[in-house]
Structure formats: C-alpha cells, structure tokens
Tab-separated table of C-alpha atoms and ligand atoms in Angstrom:
chain	number	residue	atom	x	y	z
A	1	MET	CA	17.639	27.179	-12.290
A	2	THR	CA	13.942	26.405	-12.175
A	3	THR	CA	13.281	25.572	-15.828
A	4	ILE	CA	14.359	22.653	-17.930
A	5	ASP	CA	15.431	22.298	-21.557
A	6	VAL	CA	13.324	19.316	-22.596
A	7	SER	CA	15.032	18.878	-25.973
A	8	ALA	CA	18.373	18.544	-24.199
A	9	VAL	CA	16.803	16.037	-21.821
A	10	ARG	CA	15.604	13.996	-24.814
A	11	THR	CA	19.188	13.565	-26.041
A	12	ARG	CA	20.472	12.642	-22.606
A	13	PHE	CA	18.398	9.486	-21.962
A	14	THR	CA	17.564	6.426	-24.043
A	15	GLY	CA	14.471	5.929	-21.909
A	16	GLN	CA	11.131	7.575	-22.643
A	17	ILE	CA	10.608	11.297	-22.139
A	18	VAL	CA	7.098	12.689	-21.856
A	19	ALA	CA	6.704	16.470	-21.705
A	20	PRO	CA	3.745	18.884	-21.907
A	21	GLY	CA	2.187	18.601	-25.375
A	22	ASP	CA	3.424	15.044	-25.936
A	23	ASP	CA	1.010	12.161	-26.484
A	24	GLY	CA	0.470	10.405	-23.188
A	25	TYR	CA	1.366	13.435	-21.056
A	26	ASP	CA	-2.011	13.508	-19.319
A	27	ARG	CA	-1.860	9.811	-18.601
A	28	ALA	CA	1.686	10.124	-17.291
A	29	ARG	CA	0.611	12.728	-14.735
A	30	THR	CA	-2.554	10.947	-13.596
A	31	LEU	CA	-2.511	8.854	-10.441
A	32	PHE	CA	-4.972	6.278	-9.139
A	33	TYR	CA	-6.549	8.890	-6.870
A	34	GLY	CA	-8.172	11.975	-8.336
A	35	GLY	CA	-8.182	15.442	-6.833
A	36	PHE	CA	-4.623	16.270	-7.966
A	37	ASP	CA	-3.819	18.231	-11.124
A	38	PRO	CA	-0.045	18.609	-11.180
A	39	LYS	CA	1.724	19.485	-14.410
A	40	PRO	CA	5.285	18.158	-14.277
A	41	ALA	CA	7.931	19.787	-16.460
A	42	VAL	CA	8.950	16.352	-17.661
A	43	VAL	CA	8.278	12.673	-16.981
A	44	ILE	CA	11.284	10.416	-17.532
A	45	ARG	CA	11.059	6.637	-17.795
A	46	PRO	CA	14.649	5.441	-17.423
A	47	SER	CA	15.717	2.267	-19.163
A	48	ASP	CA	18.156	1.058	-16.490
A	49	PRO	CA	19.501	1.926	-13.031
A	50	ALA	CA	22.295	4.050	-14.547
A	51	GLU	CA	19.621	6.232	-16.138
A	52	VAL	CA	17.827	6.410	-12.790
A	53	ALA	CA	21.054	7.880	-11.445
A	54	GLY	CA	21.018	10.242	-14.462
A	55	VAL	CA	17.530	11.501	-13.571
A	56	ILE	CA	18.625	12.075	-9.988
A	57	ALA	CA	21.617	14.061	-11.307
A	58	LEU	CA	19.289	16.100	-13.514
A	59	ALA	CA	17.121	16.968	-10.517
A	60	ARG	CA	20.216	18.107	-8.639
A	61	GLU	CA	21.496	20.195	-11.559
A	62	THR	CA	18.180	21.928	-12.242
A	63	GLY	CA	17.033	22.220	-8.654
A	64	LEU	CA	13.607	21.015	-9.765
A	65	ASP	CA	11.480	18.949	-7.403
A	66	LEU	CA	11.759	15.222	-7.972
A	67	ALA	CA	8.875	12.754	-7.654
A	68	VAL	CA	9.362	8.992	-7.851
A	69	ARG	CA	6.601	6.922	-9.373
A	70	CYS	CA	6.103	3.182	-9.454
A	71	GLY	CA	2.447	2.054	-9.556
A	72	GLY	CA	0.949	5.543	-9.053
A	73	HIS	CA	-1.240	4.628	-6.042
A	74	SER	CA	0.134	7.244	-3.654
A	75	ILE	CA	-2.737	8.362	-1.453
A	76	ALA	CA	-1.086	11.749	-0.865
A	77	GLY	CA	-0.273	12.307	-4.566
A	78	HIS	CA	3.466	12.208	-3.898
A	79	SER	CA	4.438	10.460	-7.115
A	80	VAL	CA	3.802	13.430	-9.410
A	81	VAL	CA	4.915	17.010	-8.927
A	82	ASP	CA	3.849	20.325	-10.358
A	83	GLY	CA	6.625	21.908	-12.441
A	84	GLY	CA	9.127	19.227	-11.468
A	85	ILE	CA	10.612	15.971	-12.710
A	86	VAL	CA	8.782	12.668	-12.424
A	87	LEU	CA	11.063	9.645	-12.351
A	88	ASP	CA	8.670	6.957	-13.566
A	89	LEU	CA	10.005	3.424	-13.123
A	90	ALA	CA	7.469	1.905	-15.554
A	91	HIS	CA	10.111	0.569	-17.958
A	92	LEU	CA	12.072	-1.356	-15.342
A	93	ARG	CA	10.176	-4.623	-15.602
A	94	ALA	CA	12.766	-7.417	-15.423
A	95	ILE	CA	11.894	-10.365	-13.216
A	96	ALA	CA	13.972	-13.451	-12.447
A	97	VAL	CA	12.550	-16.305	-10.358
A	98	ASP	CA	14.911	-18.828	-8.771
A	99	VAL	CA	12.687	-21.835	-8.150
A	100	ASP	CA	15.303	-23.849	-6.223
A	101	GLU	CA	16.137	-20.971	-3.918
A	102	ARG	CA	12.477	-19.835	-3.814
A	103	THR	CA	13.408	-16.234	-4.449
A	104	VAL	CA	12.688	-13.597	-7.054
A	105	TRP	CA	14.497	-10.454	-8.169
A	106	ALA	CA	11.870	-8.001	-9.424
A	107	GLN	CA	12.442	-4.550	-10.855
A	108	THR	CA	10.264	-1.798	-9.472
A	109	GLY	CA	8.350	-0.934	-12.634
A	110	LEU	CA	6.319	-4.063	-11.884
A	111	THR	CA	3.046	-4.113	-10.018
A	112	ALA	CA	2.023	-6.412	-7.194
A	113	GLY	CA	-0.204	-8.245	-9.687
A	114	ASP	CA	2.659	-8.701	-12.189
A	115	VAL	CA	4.945	-10.296	-9.606
A	116	THR	CA	2.142	-12.356	-8.021
A	117	LYS	CA	1.252	-13.855	-11.418
A	118	ALA	CA	4.835	-14.508	-12.494
A	119	VAL	CA	5.798	-16.393	-9.324
A	120	ALA	CA	2.467	-18.292	-9.178
A	121	GLU	CA	3.352	-19.902	-12.508
A	122	ARG	CA	5.978	-21.758	-10.451
A	123	GLY	CA	3.581	-22.548	-7.582
A	124	LEU	CA	5.147	-19.788	-5.450
A	125	ALA	CA	3.791	-16.695	-3.722
A	126	ILE	CA	4.745	-13.444	-2.043
A	127	GLY	CA	2.242	-11.257	-0.221
A	128	PHE	CA	1.690	-7.625	-1.157
A	129	GLY	CA	-1.657	-5.909	-0.440
A	130	ASP	CA	-5.247	-6.271	-1.632
A	131	THR	CA	-4.869	-4.617	-5.045
A	132	GLY	CA	-2.891	-5.952	-8.010
A	133	THR	CA	-2.292	-2.572	-9.669
A	134	VAL	CA	-0.338	-1.154	-6.708
A	135	GLY	CA	3.370	-0.823	-7.547
A	136	ILE	CA	5.891	-3.029	-5.737
A	137	GLY	CA	8.078	0.072	-5.198
A	138	GLY	CA	5.588	1.975	-3.075
A	139	ILE	CA	4.030	-0.901	-1.192
A	140	THR	CA	7.356	-2.525	-0.336
A	141	THR	CA	9.204	0.595	0.771
A	142	GLY	CA	6.219	1.417	3.021
A	143	GLY	CA	5.701	-2.067	4.486
A	144	GLY	CA	3.010	-4.115	2.728
A	145	VAL	CA	0.001	-5.510	4.591
A	146	GLY	CA	-2.208	-7.938	2.734
A	147	TYR	CA	-3.734	-11.360	2.277
A	148	LEU	CA	-0.670	-13.353	3.365
A	149	SER	CA	0.559	-11.108	6.184
A	150	ARG	CA	-0.549	-13.160	9.165
A	151	LYS	CA	1.007	-16.283	7.635
A	152	TYR	CA	4.208	-14.974	6.001
A	153	GLY	CA	4.617	-11.499	7.479
A	154	MET	CA	4.524	-8.138	5.763
A	155	THR	CA	6.073	-7.664	2.332
A	156	ILE	CA	9.179	-6.151	3.953
A	157	ASP	CA	9.604	-9.272	6.082
A	158	ASN	CA	10.204	-11.143	2.844
A	159	VAL	CA	12.736	-8.722	1.365
A	160	LEU	CA	16.192	-10.291	1.230
A	161	ALA	CA	18.045	-7.576	-0.674
A	162	ALA	CA	17.523	-4.444	-2.743
A	163	GLU	CA	19.273	-2.321	-5.328
A	164	VAL	CA	19.094	1.334	-4.368
A	165	VAL	CA	20.162	4.402	-6.335
A	166	THR	CA	21.074	7.039	-3.780
A	167	ALA	CA	20.863	10.834	-3.898
A	168	ASP	CA	24.525	11.066	-4.946
A	169	GLY	CA	23.935	8.685	-7.847
A	170	GLN	CA	25.538	5.545	-6.448
A	171	ILE	CA	23.916	2.222	-7.340
A	172	LEU	CA	24.139	0.171	-4.158
A	173	GLN	CA	23.375	-3.502	-3.553
A	174	VAL	CA	22.032	-3.596	-0.015
A	175	ASP	CA	21.185	-6.459	2.323
A	176	ALA	CA	21.681	-7.485	5.947
A	177	ASP	CA	25.492	-7.387	5.514
A	178	SER	CA	25.990	-4.653	2.955
A	179	HIS	CA	24.784	-1.137	3.920
A	180	PRO	CA	22.645	-2.669	6.709
A	181	ASP	CA	21.292	0.714	7.866
A	182	LEU	CA	20.020	1.533	4.401
A	183	PHE	CA	18.593	-1.976	4.066
A	184	TRP	CA	16.792	-1.459	7.377
A	185	ALA	CA	15.435	1.954	6.324
A	186	VAL	CA	14.068	0.959	2.897
A	187	ARG	CA	11.972	-1.700	4.632
A	188	GLY	CA	9.218	0.574	5.901
A	189	GLY	CA	10.819	4.026	5.716
A	190	GLY	CA	9.102	4.836	2.398
A	191	GLY	CA	10.829	6.584	-0.492
A	192	ASN	CA	13.076	8.734	1.694
A	193	PHE	CA	16.424	7.061	1.152
A	194	GLY	CA	16.860	6.542	-2.568
A	195	VAL	CA	15.202	4.944	-5.549
A	196	VAL	CA	14.888	1.192	-5.207
A	197	THR	CA	15.317	-0.271	-8.679
A	198	ARG	CA	14.815	-3.901	-7.698
A	199	PHE	CA	13.955	-6.068	-4.724
A	200	LYS	CA	14.863	-9.657	-3.943
A	201	TYR	CA	11.967	-11.408	-2.208
A	202	GLN	CA	11.662	-14.692	-0.353
A	203	LEU	CA	8.897	-16.784	-1.907
A	204	HIS	CA	6.638	-19.437	-0.407
A	205	GLU	CA	5.079	-22.558	-1.839
A	206	LEU	CA	1.361	-21.893	-2.134
A	207	PRO	CA	-0.447	-24.039	-4.700
A	208	GLU	CA	-3.920	-22.833	-3.691
A	209	VAL	CA	-5.793	-20.729	-1.177
A	210	VAL	CA	-9.400	-20.500	-0.034
A	211	GLY	CA	-10.357	-16.974	-0.774
A	212	GLY	CA	-12.675	-14.380	-2.206
A	213	MET	CA	-15.457	-12.076	-1.172
A	214	LEU	CA	-18.068	-12.728	1.492
A	215	LEU	CA	-20.944	-10.270	1.678
A	216	LEU	CA	-22.881	-10.215	4.945
A	217	PRO	CA	-25.496	-7.871	6.403
A	218	ALA	CA	-23.799	-5.271	8.611
A	219	THR	CA	-25.184	-5.560	12.116
A	220	PRO	CA	-22.871	-4.671	15.012
A	221	GLU	CA	-22.869	-8.332	16.081
A	222	VAL	CA	-21.854	-9.562	12.621
A	223	VAL	CA	-19.050	-7.002	12.225
A	224	HIS	CA	-17.772	-7.615	15.738
A	225	GLY	CA	-18.043	-11.397	15.285
A	226	PHE	CA	-16.196	-11.305	11.940
A	227	ILE	CA	-13.302	-9.342	13.425
A	228	ARG	CA	-13.199	-11.474	16.585
A	229	GLU	CA	-13.243	-14.804	14.717
A	230	ALA	CA	-10.629	-13.659	12.207
A	231	ALA	CA	-8.295	-12.395	14.921
A	232	ALA	CA	-8.584	-15.711	16.806
A	233	ALA	CA	-8.253	-17.893	13.685
A	234	PRO	CA	-5.044	-19.717	12.697
A	235	GLU	CA	-2.600	-17.329	11.064
A	236	GLU	CA	-3.224	-18.893	7.656
A	237	LEU	CA	-6.287	-16.646	7.619
A	238	SER	CA	-5.930	-12.959	6.751
A	239	VAL	CA	-9.065	-10.891	6.222
A	240	ILE	CA	-10.063	-7.360	5.334
A	241	VAL	CA	-13.454	-6.394	6.733
A	242	ASN	CA	-14.995	-3.454	4.886
A	243	VAL	CA	-18.214	-1.967	6.192
A	244	MET	CA	-19.825	0.167	3.511
A	245	PRO	CA	-23.025	0.682	1.491
A	246	ALA	CA	-23.693	-2.327	-0.736
A	247	PRO	CA	-22.429	-1.550	-4.242
A	248	PRO	CA	-24.890	-1.788	-7.135
A	249	MET	CA	-23.329	-4.993	-8.448
A	250	PRO	CA	-25.293	-7.695	-10.290
A	251	PHE	CA	-25.047	-10.195	-7.425
A	252	VAL	CA	-26.424	-7.694	-4.858
A	253	PRO	CA	-30.232	-7.889	-4.654
A	254	GLU	CA	-31.963	-4.627	-5.517
A	255	HIS	CA	-33.378	-4.095	-2.006
A	256	VAL	CA	-29.920	-4.483	-0.405
A	257	ARG	CA	-28.117	-1.952	-2.618
A	258	GLY	CA	-27.094	1.149	-0.702
A	259	SER	CA	-27.685	-0.407	2.722
A	260	LEU	CA	-24.701	-1.133	4.952
A	261	VAL	CA	-23.010	-4.463	4.358
A	262	VAL	CA	-19.856	-6.237	5.402
A	263	LEU	CA	-17.749	-6.742	2.309
A	264	GLY	CA	-15.251	-9.233	3.660
A	265	LEU	CA	-12.195	-10.178	1.630
A	266	VAL	CA	-10.778	-13.384	3.013
A	267	CYS	CA	-7.770	-15.515	2.212
A	268	TYR	CA	-6.908	-18.793	3.894
A	269	ALA	CA	-3.374	-19.735	2.832
A	270	GLY	CA	-3.672	-23.494	3.168
A	271	PRO	CA	-5.572	-26.608	2.087
A	272	ALA	CA	-9.238	-26.251	1.073
A	273	GLU	CA	-10.669	-28.585	3.702
A	274	GLU	CA	-8.965	-26.796	6.593
A	275	GLY	CA	-9.911	-23.427	5.119
A	276	ALA	CA	-13.584	-24.413	5.047
A	277	LYS	CA	-13.417	-25.402	8.725
A	278	VAL	CA	-11.696	-22.179	9.773
A	279	LEU	CA	-14.194	-20.083	7.827
A	280	ALA	CA	-17.286	-21.908	9.142
A	281	PRO	CA	-17.792	-19.673	12.240
A	282	ILE	CA	-17.534	-16.541	10.063
A	283	ARG	CA	-19.986	-17.912	7.500
A	284	ALA	CA	-22.335	-18.801	10.372
A	285	LEU	CA	-22.543	-15.190	11.584
A	286	ALA	CA	-25.455	-14.439	9.237
A	287	GLU	CA	-27.083	-15.661	6.057
A	288	PRO	CA	-24.606	-14.411	3.422
A	289	ILE	CA	-25.906	-11.991	0.819
A	290	ALA	CA	-23.226	-13.405	-1.473
A	291	ASP	CA	-20.464	-15.935	-0.851
A	292	PHE	CA	-17.689	-16.146	-3.447
A	293	VAL	CA	-15.155	-17.740	-1.103
A	294	ARG	CA	-13.796	-20.925	-2.671
A	295	PRO	CA	-10.574	-22.790	-3.437
A	296	ILE	CA	-8.653	-20.634	-5.943
A	297	THR	CA	-5.092	-19.895	-6.973
A	298	TYR	CA	-3.543	-16.946	-5.145
A	299	PRO	CA	-3.503	-14.573	-8.171
A	300	GLU	CA	-7.296	-14.962	-8.386
A	301	MET	CA	-7.465	-12.847	-5.215
A	302	PHE	CA	-6.739	-9.920	-7.575
A	303	PRO	CA	-9.553	-9.657	-10.135
A	304	GLU	CA	-8.490	-8.165	-13.481
A	305	GLY	CA	-9.606	-4.659	-14.417
A	306	GLU	CA	-10.518	-3.635	-10.863
A	307	GLY	CA	-11.978	-0.148	-10.914
A	308	GLY	CA	-10.944	0.441	-14.522
A	309	GLU	CA	-8.548	3.014	-15.979
A	310	GLU	CA	-11.052	5.842	-15.682
A	311	PHE	CA	-11.743	5.301	-11.964
A	312	HIS	CA	-9.990	8.083	-10.027
A	313	PRO	CA	-11.845	8.593	-6.742
A	314	THR	CA	-11.174	11.500	-4.415
A	315	ALA	CA	-11.500	10.729	-0.742
A	316	ALA	CA	-10.828	11.967	2.752
A	317	SER	CA	-9.217	9.213	4.790
A	318	ARG	CA	-7.591	8.386	8.086
A	319	THR	CA	-5.484	5.379	9.044
A	320	LEU	CA	-4.950	4.225	12.628
A	321	PHE	CA	-4.297	1.262	14.883
A	322	ALA	CA	-6.550	-0.169	17.555
A	323	ASP	CA	-5.785	-2.695	20.266
A	324	GLU	CA	-9.408	-3.465	20.994
A	325	LEU	CA	-12.553	-3.328	18.889
A	326	ASP	CA	-15.382	-4.173	21.246
A	327	LEU	CA	-19.085	-4.304	20.497
A	328	PRO	CA	-19.961	-0.799	21.838
A	329	ARG	CA	-17.255	0.758	19.642
A	330	ILE	CA	-18.370	-1.178	16.574
A	331	THR	CA	-21.991	-0.203	17.272
A	332	GLN	CA	-21.043	3.498	17.335
A	333	ILE	CA	-18.994	3.231	14.152
A	334	LEU	CA	-21.859	1.517	12.343
A	335	GLU	CA	-24.243	4.230	13.474
A	336	ARG	CA	-21.910	6.877	12.045
A	337	LEU	CA	-21.613	4.934	8.799
A	338	ARG	CA	-25.387	4.692	8.612
A	339	THR	CA	-25.922	8.432	9.079
A	340	ALA	CA	-22.863	9.659	7.120
A	341	PRO	CA	-23.235	12.606	4.744
A	342	ALA	CA	-21.367	10.930	1.862
A	343	PRO	CA	-23.077	8.416	-0.413
A	344	MET	CA	-19.839	6.414	-0.474
A	345	ARG	CA	-18.042	5.827	2.811
A	346	VAL	CA	-16.211	2.891	4.309
A	347	THR	CA	-14.576	1.723	7.496
A	348	GLN	CA	-12.073	-1.053	7.024
A	349	PHE	CA	-10.820	-3.367	9.765
A	350	ARG	CA	-7.694	-5.475	9.316
A	351	PRO	CA	-6.865	-7.969	12.089
A	352	LEU	CA	-3.069	-8.191	12.299
A	353	GLY	CA	-0.920	-10.425	14.545
A	354	GLY	CA	0.487	-13.778	13.443
A	355	ALA	CA	3.801	-13.543	11.584
A	356	ILE	CA	3.621	-9.712	11.569
A	357	SER	CA	3.946	-9.691	15.352
A	358	ARG	CA	6.833	-12.166	15.499
A	359	VAL	CA	9.239	-9.588	14.032
A	360	ALA	CA	10.863	-7.189	16.507
A	361	ASP	CA	9.780	-3.529	16.390
A	362	ASP	CA	13.343	-2.459	15.623
A	363	ALA	CA	14.079	-5.099	12.954
A	364	THR	CA	12.614	-2.914	10.198
A	365	ALA	CA	11.325	0.656	9.984
A	366	TYR	CA	7.739	-0.575	10.571
A	367	ALA	CA	7.460	-0.471	14.362
A	368	HIS	CA	3.822	-1.368	15.035
A	369	ARG	CA	4.339	-5.089	15.303
A	370	GLY	CA	2.266	-5.637	18.419
A	371	ARG	CA	-0.853	-3.814	17.251
A	372	ALA	CA	-3.959	-5.961	16.989
A	373	PHE	CA	-5.900	-4.076	14.303
A	374	MET	CA	-5.339	-1.600	11.514
A	375	VAL	CA	-8.387	0.550	10.770
A	376	ASN	CA	-8.924	2.781	7.747
A	377	VAL	CA	-11.802	5.228	7.522
A	378	ALA	CA	-12.663	6.903	4.211
A	379	SER	CA	-15.358	9.138	2.835
A	380	PHE	CA	-15.518	9.897	-0.860
A	381	LEU	CA	-15.887	13.472	-2.060
A	382	ASP	CA	-18.604	14.750	-4.385
A	383	GLY	CA	-16.655	17.784	-5.543
A	384	PRO	CA	-14.224	20.043	-3.662
A	385	ASP	CA	-17.016	21.764	-1.676
A	386	THR	CA	-17.644	18.563	0.231
A	387	ARG	CA	-14.039	18.152	1.425
A	388	ALA	CA	-14.311	19.898	4.806
A	389	GLU	CA	-17.485	18.049	5.761
A	390	ARG	CA	-16.090	14.645	4.697
A	391	GLU	CA	-12.779	15.239	6.480
A	392	GLN	CA	-14.590	16.054	9.712
A	393	TRP	CA	-16.732	12.945	9.442
A	394	VAL	CA	-13.629	10.826	8.894
A	395	LEU	CA	-11.833	12.357	11.901
A	396	ASP	CA	-14.798	11.885	14.220
A	397	THR	CA	-15.340	8.304	13.102
A	398	ALA	CA	-11.640	7.476	13.413
A	399	ALA	CA	-11.644	8.890	16.960
A	400	ILE	CA	-14.172	6.225	17.992
A	401	ALA	CA	-12.066	3.409	16.584
A	402	GLU	CA	-8.665	4.591	17.789
A	403	ASN	CA	-7.351	3.182	21.057
A	404	GLY	CA	-3.927	2.351	22.428
A	405	ALA	CA	-0.900	4.423	21.384
A	406	PRO	CA	-1.446	6.783	18.443
A	407	GLY	CA	0.020	5.258	15.308
A	408	ALA	CA	-0.179	5.271	11.535
A	409	TYR	CA	0.787	2.954	8.703
A	410	VAL	CA	2.758	5.096	6.287
A	411	ASN	CA	1.282	3.612	3.107
A	412	PHE	CA	-2.237	4.696	4.073
A	413	LEU	CA	-1.301	8.239	5.103
A	414	GLY	CA	-2.564	11.113	3.002
A	415	ASP	CA	-1.116	14.588	3.338
A	416	ASP	CA	-1.570	14.389	7.111
A	417	GLY	CA	1.417	16.550	8.110
A	418	PRO	CA	4.638	16.004	10.095
A	419	ALA	CA	2.960	15.014	13.383
A	420	ARG	CA	1.464	11.969	11.742
A	421	ALA	CA	4.823	11.076	10.161
A	422	ARG	CA	6.106	10.852	13.743
A	423	GLU	CA	3.186	8.549	14.576
A	424	ALA	CA	4.157	6.328	11.663
A	425	TYR	CA	7.716	6.139	13.017
A	426	PRO	CA	7.574	6.213	16.799
A	427	GLY	CA	10.498	6.849	19.172
A	428	ALA	CA	13.784	5.192	18.341
A	429	THR	CA	12.647	4.332	14.816
A	430	TRP	CA	12.344	8.035	13.985
A	431	GLU	CA	15.764	8.832	15.444
A	432	ARG	CA	17.447	6.051	13.496
A	433	LEU	CA	15.653	6.970	10.258
A	434	THR	CA	16.788	10.598	10.514
A	435	GLN	CA	20.385	9.387	10.976
A	436	VAL	CA	20.183	7.114	7.926
A	437	LYS	CA	18.612	9.989	6.004
A	438	ARG	CA	21.520	12.241	6.932
A	439	GLN	CA	23.959	9.655	5.641
A	440	TYR	CA	22.238	8.865	2.336
A	441	ASP	CA	20.200	11.979	1.504
A	442	PRO	CA	21.572	14.906	3.554
A	443	ASP	CA	19.946	17.521	1.264
A	444	ASN	CA	16.527	15.837	1.406
A	445	LEU	CA	16.388	15.451	-2.375
A	446	PHE	CA	13.777	12.714	-1.869
A	447	HIS	CA	11.170	14.777	-0.056
A	448	ARG	CA	7.988	13.977	-1.944
A	449	ASN	CA	6.971	11.268	0.499
A	450	VAL	CA	5.954	11.046	4.138
A	451	ASN	CA	9.087	12.964	4.822
A	452	ILE	CA	11.824	12.110	7.268
A	453	PRO	CA	14.185	15.096	7.419
A	454	PRO	CA	17.900	14.396	7.889
A	455	ALA	CA	19.163	14.602	11.485
A	456	SER	CA	20.767	17.973	12.087
B	501	FAD	C1	-6.628	1.047	-4.086
B	501	FAD	C2	-5.470	0.932	-3.122
B	501	FAD	C3	-5.341	-0.223	-2.360
B	501	FAD	C4	-4.271	-0.360	-1.467
B	501	FAD	N1	-4.165	-1.514	-0.726
B	501	FAD	C5	-3.105	-1.688	0.094
B	501	FAD	C6	-2.952	-2.870	0.864
B	501	FAD	O1	-3.793	-3.755	0.839
B	501	FAD	N2	-1.864	-2.984	1.654
B	501	FAD	C7	-0.917	-2.023	1.731
B	501	FAD	O2	0.071	-2.221	2.440
B	501	FAD	N3	-1.037	-0.873	1.032
B	501	FAD	C8	-2.112	-0.679	0.223
B	501	FAD	N4	-2.262	0.497	-0.454
B	501	FAD	C9	-1.312	1.597	-0.212
B	501	FAD	C10	-0.136	1.477	-1.137
B	501	FAD	O3	0.753	0.486	-0.646
B	501	FAD	C11	0.621	2.823	-1.208
B	501	FAD	O4	-0.232	3.800	-1.726
B	501	FAD	C12	1.886	2.693	-2.057
B	501	FAD	O5	2.711	3.806	-1.849
B	501	FAD	C13	1.549	2.601	-3.510
B	501	FAD	O6	2.664	2.208	-4.235
B	501	FAD	P1	2.806	2.639	-5.780
B	501	FAD	O7	4.131	2.200	-6.215
B	501	FAD	O8	1.592	2.162	-6.522
B	501	FAD	O9	2.670	4.196	-5.628
B	501	FAD	P2	3.407	5.444	-6.279
B	501	FAD	O10	2.358	6.503	-6.234
B	501	FAD	O11	4.007	5.125	-7.575
B	501	FAD	O12	4.532	5.756	-5.238
B	501	FAD	C14	4.233	6.247	-3.971
B	501	FAD	C15	5.498	6.685	-3.294
B	501	FAD	O13	6.265	5.541	-2.942
B	501	FAD	C16	7.652	5.820	-3.085
B	501	FAD	N5	8.195	4.900	-4.074
B	501	FAD	C17	7.544	4.238	-5.050
B	501	FAD	N6	8.386	3.449	-5.718
B	501	FAD	C18	9.596	3.626	-5.184
B	501	FAD	C19	10.879	3.083	-5.426
B	501	FAD	N7	11.070	2.175	-6.377
B	501	FAD	N8	11.913	3.488	-4.672
B	501	FAD	C20	11.740	4.391	-3.686
B	501	FAD	N9	10.537	4.933	-3.404
B	501	FAD	C21	9.482	4.547	-4.136
B	501	FAD	C22	7.772	7.254	-3.518
B	501	FAD	O14	7.932	8.077	-2.387
B	501	FAD	C23	6.415	7.522	-4.150
B	501	FAD	O15	6.041	8.863	-4.125
B	501	FAD	C24	-3.323	0.680	-1.340
B	501	FAD	C25	-3.486	1.858	-2.076
B	501	FAD	C26	-4.531	1.982	-2.960
B	501	FAD	C27	-4.687	3.245	-3.733
C-alpha cells in the first residue's frame, strides 16, 4: 500500500493530525532550512510514547516512508518526507528537574532553548549547541557540540538514560546497564535506532558565564590568533569563530558592513573575573568593532527570535575536522572568502579538546574525540541556478582547511552520500553501529537520516 486513509488515521490517535488542506499543513512541512518542498501524506503529533509506537506501526502497515521530526533543523531535510508520514514530536514537552540529583528528564518535543531555560531557573546547565531553536532530539542523537563542550563534554557525554521506541514498537528504557548497545548507539548514531521520546541528562551548577559576541576585523593574524588562544585557553572557554561578511546590523558601522569580519561567539563557563583574564589575549588581537562579551546567565547565550520564523536559508555546506590550522592555511581561506561568488558565505572554526577529548573514541558513537578543530564551510544560494557554483566553492575551500584523517560530524552533514556517513563513523564504530542496527531496526525503517544500514 502506498496511500493512506487520513480520516481513519484521525480516529486512531488522540494526538494532532495535520494533512494536506488542513490549517498549519505548510508550517508542519517547513524546516529551518529552505530548498526543500516535500508534501507529506500526513503529519502526526503523538501525545505519548504509546502513540509514537502507533505511528511506527502505521508506517509499517502502509509501507510509507517515515520521517522523525523534533526541532526541524536537519541540514539534509531528513525530518520531512514527500508522500510519507512525519512523526513530529512537538507535543512531547514534559520536563522534570531533580535539583538534588542534578539531573533532568526531558521529552524530545523540547528545544535546546526550552531545556536550557528550565534548568537555569534552578541554577543548573546542560550544553547543547549554539542555537536555542534546535531540537534536543536531533542534536543529542547526533552528538551536540556547543558552548559548554570543552568544560562538560558533548551533549551525549551528559546523557544518563533514554527512552527509545524501537522499530517493532517496544518502549525501552535504556542506560549503561539496560540495552547498553542501544544506549551506546543513540549517543551519536543519529536517528537510526528508534525514536527517543525522552533523555535523562546530567546537569551542572552554572550560576553565570562570561559570554556573547565579539566582532573583530578579519585579518589572517587575528583569525589565527583567536583560534590559537582559544585552543590553548582553560577548558572553561568554548568559542565559535565565524569568518564572514559583516552583517548589516545596527552596531556595525556603515563602512564595515559587507567586509570580512570575525564574528566570535565566546562562552567562559566560570567566574567573571577569571573569564575577563582568559579573554584578555583574544580581545587584544585587534580593536574590536563590537564587544558584547560580559557576565550573563547561560540562557542569554541564546538570543530570542534568532533569524525569525520566516528565515529559511538555502546553503551549500561542508563539515570537516582539522588537526592544525596554521597561518598559511588561514590566509588562503580568508582569500577565498574575500573573493567568493556568494554575497553570504562563512567559514566557522570550533576549537575542540578539553572534556570532549577525555572520553574514549569507543565510549559513544562519536569517535572523533582527539580532533583539535571542527570546521564548517557554507555558501548561501541565490536561487537554484547558483547551487553548482556554490557547492564547488565550498568543496575547494574545505579542501584547504581539511588535514589529518578525513572525518565528519554527523549533525552538520547535508545529503553528502554514504561515503561521508562512513567518515562520520570510522572503523570499528561503523561495524558496531551496523550490528546494533540489525538488532533494533533490521528492515531499516528509520532510514531518513545519515543512514547506517543493518549488518548483513
Ligand atoms: C542554525 C543551526 C545551528 C546549529 N548549531 C549546532 C551546534 O552548535 N552544535 C551542534 O552540535 N549542532 C548544531 N546544529 C546541527 C543540529 O544539531 C542538527 O541539525 C540536528 O539534527 C537538529 O536537530 P532537530 O531536532 O532540530 O532536527 P530535526 O530536523 O527535527 O531532526 C533531524 C533528524 O534527527 C533525528 N531525530 C530528531 N529527533 C529524534 C528523536 N527524538 N529520536 C530519534 N531521532 C531523532 C531524525 O533522524 C531527524 O530526521 C545546528 C543546526 C542549525 C540548522
């Protein structure tokens, strides 16, 4: 069967059903990124894990493709599907903080911003990425690299347990003792192994941070110095160094707009005085164009209304790791950024290390623990005709940055194909993931993801 009787579906679930012609259908099929126009047969927002199992059963019965959606930030557009069923977790929003234990159970309809805010009300924190609207389902199953990673590890390093609905409809409670292989795989293996309906996270006391945006002129020396200082800094400091044309924002002087700048996002997870000292060498690299770095609460790292609901960019992008980012390499990358065909282009450098690197490569499905830098290159499209040109620019720029073993962070992969999936999961990690896949999803029902086929 390749069609679906929507009126029968409506009687089968208490959760929300959105089908073609319904109010909200277009919104339900729109993701953060533009450039996709899929028209699902139905979007189902289950009201509890049992209904999640019901949606999985429906996908099996109908044979329709199943997409799983949490925050809708999939770079490859995996969380919607043309003609298929979208399992949208938006209505699973329960959250329970245990202050004494410093843990939280959070259902996966919540975003990173939702959970960050809720735990901060108790003086606690958990690190996700750099954007509050990203869903905890996608970022956690893929890994989670953000403002607290060098201090407290990746998001997956703070996962204590999960509830997973598997392809055969079982609702499993998984942790280090119960279904340990599945617990290992959902920490970095993406959405391949089932639908996670809630995570239990370890929290950390974090009353304040020193953080915000630092805008500097983009010379090779400044970019190289920023990366070098951040990588050598105490692990309380995590930074994201974006090199891009200065946005036309009110605080950017007219003559600077459009020229290359370093848009640094910094977060020092510790006392204000120490943070100021650690940041001094970075601030000294050049006269800042703007300096918004100050003592703040952690949720203030995620400004409200970022981008806005109508912002759906389309971009070509490439993610990679680098072990070394020396001055000649940075100089070449800046030259490419300066002469790029696209008005909007960016190269992003993320120094890693710290707590990320203290976890063994085989402890979770993220096996790039020793890599020094993550680099993301993106070029925004101005219509479909510009795709080929922008993709080529991205590839050529990425080739300058890439050194050391080929690798990829799954959450920043677009539709890059199976070879890159292998780069995301090198060697033994791939073998083990395919075995776990065979055990929990032998028919590859969950295939709208960076796919790991079951071992044959
Ligand atoms: C603007 C932006 C900023 C970003 N910044 C960062 C960052 O700083 N750090 C970082 O690590 N990543 C970052 N990412 C990448 C982000 O982590 C991934 O795109 C992630 O998959 C998004 O999660 P989502 O729930 O919003 O996405 P969705 O599109 O809803 O889901 C993506 C995929 O994740 C899987 N999935 C989602 N929820 C579940 C679930 N509950 N159970 C099983 N599988 C599930 C499914 O395969 C789904 O197709 C960013 C992405 C964007 C667009």
